[in-house]
Amino acid sequence: MSLTFNEFYNGRTGLTVGVQKVLFSEQTPYQKVEILETDTWGRMMAIDGMVMLSEKDEFVYHEMLTHVALFSHPHPEQVLIVGGGDGGTAREVMRHQSVQQVDMVEIDEVVIRTSKEFLPDVGDWGNPKLNVLIEDGIEFVKNIEDPYDVIIIDGSDPLGPAEGLFKTDFMQACYDGLKDNGVLTAQTESPWVQDYHKSMKQVFAALDDIYEVSKIYLAYIPLYPAGMWSFAFASKGANPLSQQAMQRVEQGLPTFGSKLNYYNEDIHQSCFALPNFVADII
Amino acid sequence: MSLTFNEFYNGRTGLTVGVQKVLFSEQTPYQKVEILETDTWGRMMAIDGMVMLSEKDEFVYHEMLTHVALFSHPHPEQVLIVGGGDGGTAREVMRHQSVQQVDMVEIDEVVIRTSKEFLPDVGDWGNPKLNVLIEDGIEFVKNIEDPYDVIIIDGSDPLGPAEGLFKTDFMQACYDGLKDNGVLTAQTESPWVQDYHKSMKQVFAALDDIYEVSKIYLAYIPLYPAGMWSFAFASKGANPLSQQAMQRVEQGLPTFGSKLNYYNEDIHQSCFALPNFVADII
């Protein structure tokens, strides 16, 4: 038997990945979670048929969702991750020495359980800075009492339980849940996928309205639709391209212990350059 | 009947595109040339089973292969394109007002004939600056008598007739075929595809050896393997990131008549920023 995983976007255009074995497949109360042993990408997690990560390419998404935010903040101590149940986002956040606590609020405990079991190298689960909560992130953000320095939205696509993460109310609640120097980043889909343009426009209009600074940035993610992924950056004033931010990148990266695979000083700046067709979407 | 086009890289990982109709399919003396009517990308050309372009995404490849080179040169007048039989590269080159003549040397007349017939909007075939030659580009470059300002290598992958375009001898012959201010760009495959790393290393070692300036740059191409594509920039001294080059971009783009879809001033600079794993390949 020859197994392949297929994910389509833009009609019948899509990705095919050779699969050795299905390690886990379960319909949870929220979504379908699958862990596959692939031919060449290591293990891969799919949610509702969409690739979330593979062991071989997850570094791009996780480095880019986190370090752009963390280095843009003058001194991030308290960080909230909404979603992020595979643990990769928290792992990258906790590389920053200033960080004291990371609250990860994941709605679906199955994502955490299967990540720990099948993708144990993705998360840094034993790190004492990590505080995992199994809760609805949208409700959690509405009720924040002690605001955060950084909030990172690491949800799935805006078609399942993550739909609310792309709404104006939620972006306002995040704003209210941030301290004065606060910074937010979020994954915001592939600009090549027409079906996502509405969500993208909606998010960026909301961020532009609510936050003092808002920007879109990009990264190359091979297993995501079209290989191009967009992210939102928003803040109460912090500018990721300021001299101070660039200095923090330069001084901070050498403290990480091991070299990153994607993110560096040049990428921190260049990821904000948008091809004309991307700028035209929003 | 439901038709799909499949192109695999990295084992059984690859691209699927929904196809309405096969418009043309022929084994030429050099390669298999196919034109397909796709569901959502307009018409698409494949050579030896690999996507060369679709009507909807070709702008990225053609803008990025040409304008980075042309704006890096102080006053490009004579331009050579090796390959490029679909006409898109010449079209972008001829937007530059300083350009007086473009010699396009394509080995396979079938590529030109089918492009004119099935992809008539890709090329600017009626432009009097365009001089089309059906010849082996490698032989042509060896025998250049009047050197060029810019040479652009727009061949297919290094596995068929284009193999020689990735060799040191050819890169040296291009150097000898350039004037003193000469600039070269070439397509150099996807950094995500392990099988290409050898060719990439080989090209960049040769360019580094032979040329005064050599760099690698990147663009997002949705229908190419993993959505990330690399290009080589090399010159006899011209620096694409110099103030003069940036000034030429700023002054030149408004003379193009219509706005480009991908390339702009920010992209001209940012495309040279390399993720760590890409820098580590070469």
Coordinates of C-alpha atoms in Angstrom, one line a residue, chain A residues 2-271:
Chain A
S2 CA 1.3 3.5 -0.9
L3 CA 0.0 6.2 1.4
T4 CA 0.1 9.9 0.5
F5 CA -1.2 13.0 2.4
N6 CA -2.8 15.6 0.2
E7 CA -3.8 19.1 1.1
F8 CA -5.5 21.3 -1.5
Y9 CA -5.8 25.0 -1.8
N10 CA -6.9 27.1 -4.7
G11 CA -9.2 24.5 -6.2
R12 CA -7.2 21.3 -7.0
T13 CA -3.8 22.8 -6.4
G14 CA -2.0 21.4 -3.4
L15 CA 0.6 19.5 -1.7
T16 CA 1.4 15.8 -1.7
V17 CA 3.6 14.2 1.0
G18 CA 4.6 10.6 1.0
V19 CA 3.5 8.9 4.2
Q20 CA 4.9 5.7 5.8
K21 CA 2.4 5.3 8.5
V22 CA -0.5 6.9 10.3
L23 CA 0.6 7.1 13.9
F24 CA -2.4 8.8 15.4
S25 CA -5.8 9.9 14.1
E26 CA -8.6 11.2 16.2
Q27 CA -11.6 13.4 15.9
T28 CA -11.5 15.5 19.1
P29 CA -14.4 17.7 20.3
Y30 CA -12.8 20.5 18.3
Q31 CA -11.0 19.1 15.2
K32 CA -9.4 16.1 13.6
V33 CA -5.8 15.6 14.8
E34 CA -3.5 13.4 12.8
I35 CA 0.2 12.5 13.3
L36 CA 1.9 10.9 10.2
E37 CA 5.3 9.4 9.7
T38 CA 6.4 10.9 6.4
D39 CA 9.0 9.8 3.9
T40 CA 11.3 12.8 4.1
W41 CA 9.9 15.4 6.6
G42 CA 10.0 13.3 9.8
R43 CA 6.8 13.2 11.6
M44 CA 4.0 15.6 10.6
M45 CA 0.9 16.9 12.4
A46 CA -2.2 17.8 10.4
I47 CA -5.4 19.4 11.8
D48 CA -8.6 19.1 9.8
G49 CA -6.5 17.9 6.9
M50 CA -4.1 20.9 7.0
V51 CA -0.4 20.6 7.7
M52 CA 0.5 22.2 11.0
L53 CA 4.1 21.2 11.1
S54 CA 6.7 18.6 10.2
E55 CA 9.8 17.9 12.3
K56 CA 12.0 19.1 9.4
D57 CA 10.3 22.4 8.6
E58 CA 8.8 23.5 11.9
F59 CA 11.7 25.7 12.7
V60 CA 10.7 28.3 10.1
Y61 CA 7.2 28.9 11.5
H62 CA 8.2 28.8 15.1
E63 CA 11.3 31.0 14.8
M64 CA 9.5 33.6 12.7
L65 CA 6.3 33.8 14.9
T66 CA 8.3 34.4 18.0
H67 CA 11.7 36.2 17.6
V68 CA 10.3 39.1 15.5
A69 CA 8.0 39.8 18.4
L70 CA 10.3 39.2 21.3
F71 CA 13.2 41.2 20.0
S72 CA 10.9 44.1 19.2
H73 CA 9.9 44.4 22.8
P74 CA 12.4 46.2 25.1
H75 CA 12.3 43.6 27.9
P76 CA 9.8 40.8 27.5
E77 CA 9.1 39.0 30.7
Q78 CA 5.5 37.7 30.6
V79 CA 4.4 36.0 27.4
L80 CA 1.0 34.6 26.4
I81 CA 0.7 32.0 23.6
V82 CA -2.9 31.4 22.4
G83 CA -2.9 28.0 20.8
G84 CA 0.6 26.6 20.1
G85 CA -0.2 23.2 21.5
D86 CA 2.7 21.5 19.7
G87 CA 5.1 23.4 22.0
G88 CA 7.4 24.8 19.3
T89 CA 6.4 28.4 19.8
A90 CA 6.9 28.3 23.6
R91 CA 10.3 26.6 23.0
E92 CA 11.5 29.5 20.9
V93 CA 10.0 32.1 23.3
M94 CA 11.9 30.6 26.3
R95 CA 15.2 31.0 24.5
H96 CA 15.0 34.7 25.5
Q97 CA 16.7 35.2 28.8
S98 CA 14.4 38.0 29.9
V99 CA 11.3 35.8 29.7
Q100 CA 10.1 34.7 33.2
Q101 CA 6.8 33.0 32.4
V102 CA 5.0 31.7 29.4
D103 CA 1.3 31.0 29.6
M104 CA 0.2 28.7 26.8
V105 CA -3.5 28.5 26.5
E106 CA -4.5 25.6 24.2
I107 CA -8.1 24.7 23.7
D108 CA -7.5 21.1 22.7
E109 CA -5.6 18.8 25.1
V110 CA -5.3 16.2 22.4
V111 CA -2.9 18.5 20.5
I112 CA -0.6 18.7 23.6
R113 CA -0.9 15.0 24.5
T114 CA 0.0 13.8 21.0
S115 CA 2.7 16.4 20.6
K116 CA 4.4 15.2 23.8
E117 CA 4.1 11.6 22.7
F118 CA 4.9 11.7 19.0
L119 CA 6.8 15.0 18.6
P120 CA 8.8 15.1 21.8
D121 CA 11.6 17.2 20.4
V122 CA 9.4 20.1 19.3
G123 CA 8.4 21.3 22.7
D124 CA 10.5 22.2 25.7
W125 CA 7.9 20.7 28.1
G126 CA 10.2 20.4 31.1
N127 CA 11.1 24.1 31.2
P128 CA 9.9 25.6 34.5
K129 CA 9.0 28.9 32.8
L130 CA 6.2 27.1 30.9
N131 CA 2.6 27.2 32.3
V132 CA 0.1 25.1 30.2
L133 CA -3.6 25.8 30.5
I134 CA -6.3 23.9 28.7
E135 CA -8.8 26.6 28.0
D136 CA -10.5 28.5 25.2
G137 CA -8.0 31.2 24.3
I138 CA -10.7 33.7 23.3
E139 CA -12.4 33.5 26.7
F140 CA -9.0 33.6 28.4
V141 CA -7.9 36.8 26.7
K142 CA -11.2 38.5 27.5
N143 CA -10.5 37.9 31.2
I144 CA -6.8 38.8 31.5
E145 CA -6.1 40.5 34.8
D146 CA -2.3 40.8 34.7
P147 CA -1.4 42.1 31.3
Y148 CA 1.4 40.6 29.2
D149 CA 4.4 42.0 27.5
V150 CA 3.9 39.8 24.4
I151 CA 0.9 37.9 23.1
I152 CA 1.4 35.4 20.3
I153 CA -1.5 34.0 18.4
D154 CA -0.6 30.5 17.2
G155 CA -3.9 29.1 16.1
S156 CA -4.9 27.0 13.1
D157 CA -6.7 28.3 10.0
P158 CA -9.7 30.6 10.2
L159 CA -12.2 27.9 9.3
G160 CA -12.5 25.8 12.4
P161 CA -12.3 26.6 16.1
A162 CA -9.7 29.3 15.3
E163 CA -12.1 31.4 13.4
G164 CA -12.6 33.8 16.3
L165 CA -8.9 34.5 16.4
F166 CA -9.2 36.5 13.2
K167 CA -12.0 38.9 14.5
T168 CA -11.8 42.5 15.6
D169 CA -13.2 41.8 19.1
F170 CA -10.4 39.4 19.8
M171 CA -7.7 41.8 18.5
Q172 CA -9.1 44.5 20.8
A173 CA -9.1 42.1 23.8
C174 CA -5.5 41.3 23.1
Y175 CA -4.7 45.0 23.0
D176 CA -6.4 45.4 26.4
G177 CA -4.4 42.3 27.7
L178 CA -1.1 43.9 26.8
K179 CA 1.1 46.2 28.9
D180 CA 2.1 49.7 27.7
N181 CA 5.0 48.4 25.7
G182 CA 3.1 45.4 24.5
V183 CA 3.7 43.5 21.2
L184 CA 1.6 41.0 19.4
T185 CA 2.2 38.6 16.6
A186 CA -0.2 36.2 14.8
Q187 CA -0.1 33.8 11.9
T188 CA -2.3 35.2 9.1
E189 CA -2.3 32.6 6.3
S190 CA -0.9 32.4 2.8
P191 CA -1.3 35.4 0.5
W192 CA -1.5 33.0 -2.5
V193 CA -4.7 31.5 -1.2
Q194 CA -7.7 33.6 -2.4
D195 CA -10.0 32.1 0.2
Y196 CA -7.9 33.6 3.0
H197 CA -7.9 37.2 1.6
K198 CA -11.1 38.1 3.5
S199 CA -9.6 37.0 6.8
M200 CA -6.3 38.7 6.1
K201 CA -8.0 42.0 5.2
Q202 CA -10.2 41.7 8.3
V203 CA -7.2 41.1 10.6
F204 CA -5.1 43.9 9.2
A205 CA -7.9 46.4 9.2
A206 CA -8.6 45.6 12.8
L207 CA -4.9 45.8 13.8
D208 CA -4.4 49.1 11.9
D209 CA -7.5 50.5 13.7
I210 CA -6.6 49.3 17.2
Y211 CA -2.8 49.3 17.5
E212 CA -0.3 52.1 17.3
V213 CA 2.0 50.1 15.0
S214 CA 0.8 47.3 12.7
K215 CA 2.7 45.4 9.9
I216 CA 2.6 42.3 7.9
Y217 CA 5.7 40.0 7.4
L218 CA 6.5 36.9 5.5
A219 CA 8.4 33.6 5.6
Y220 CA 9.1 30.7 3.4
I221 CA 7.3 27.6 4.8
P222 CA 7.6 24.6 2.4
L223 CA 4.7 22.5 3.6
Y224 CA 2.2 25.4 3.9
P225 CA 0.1 26.4 0.9
A226 CA 2.2 27.9 -1.9
G227 CA 5.3 28.0 0.4
M228 CA 4.6 31.6 1.5
W229 CA 3.2 32.4 4.8
S230 CA 2.1 35.8 6.3
F231 CA 2.3 37.0 9.9
A232 CA 0.9 40.0 11.7
F233 CA 3.0 42.3 13.9
A234 CA 1.2 44.8 16.1
S235 CA 2.3 46.9 19.1
K236 CA 1.5 49.8 21.3
G237 CA 4.5 51.6 19.9
A238 CA 7.4 49.2 19.6
N239 CA 8.9 49.3 16.1
P240 CA 10.5 46.1 14.9
L241 CA 12.8 48.0 12.6
S242 CA 14.1 50.6 15.1
Q243 CA 17.8 50.8 15.9
Q244 CA 17.1 49.6 19.4
A245 CA 15.3 46.5 18.2
M246 CA 18.1 45.7 15.8
Q247 CA 20.6 46.1 18.6
R248 CA 18.6 43.6 20.7
V249 CA 18.7 41.1 17.9
E250 CA 22.4 41.4 17.5
Q251 CA 23.1 41.1 21.2
G252 CA 20.4 38.5 21.9
L253 CA 21.0 35.9 19.3
P254 CA 24.5 34.9 20.6
T255 CA 22.9 34.1 24.0
F256 CA 20.7 31.4 22.5
G257 CA 23.2 28.7 22.8
S258 CA 22.6 27.0 19.5
K259 CA 22.3 28.8 16.1
L260 CA 18.8 29.2 14.7
N261 CA 18.0 27.6 11.3
Y262 CA 16.1 30.5 9.7
Y263 CA 15.9 33.7 11.7
N264 CA 18.8 36.2 11.8
E265 CA 19.4 39.9 11.8
D266 CA 18.9 40.3 8.0
I267 CA 15.7 38.2 8.1
H268 CA 14.3 40.3 11.0
Q269 CA 14.4 43.3 8.7
S270 CA 13.8 41.8 5.3
C271 CA 10.7 39.8 6.2

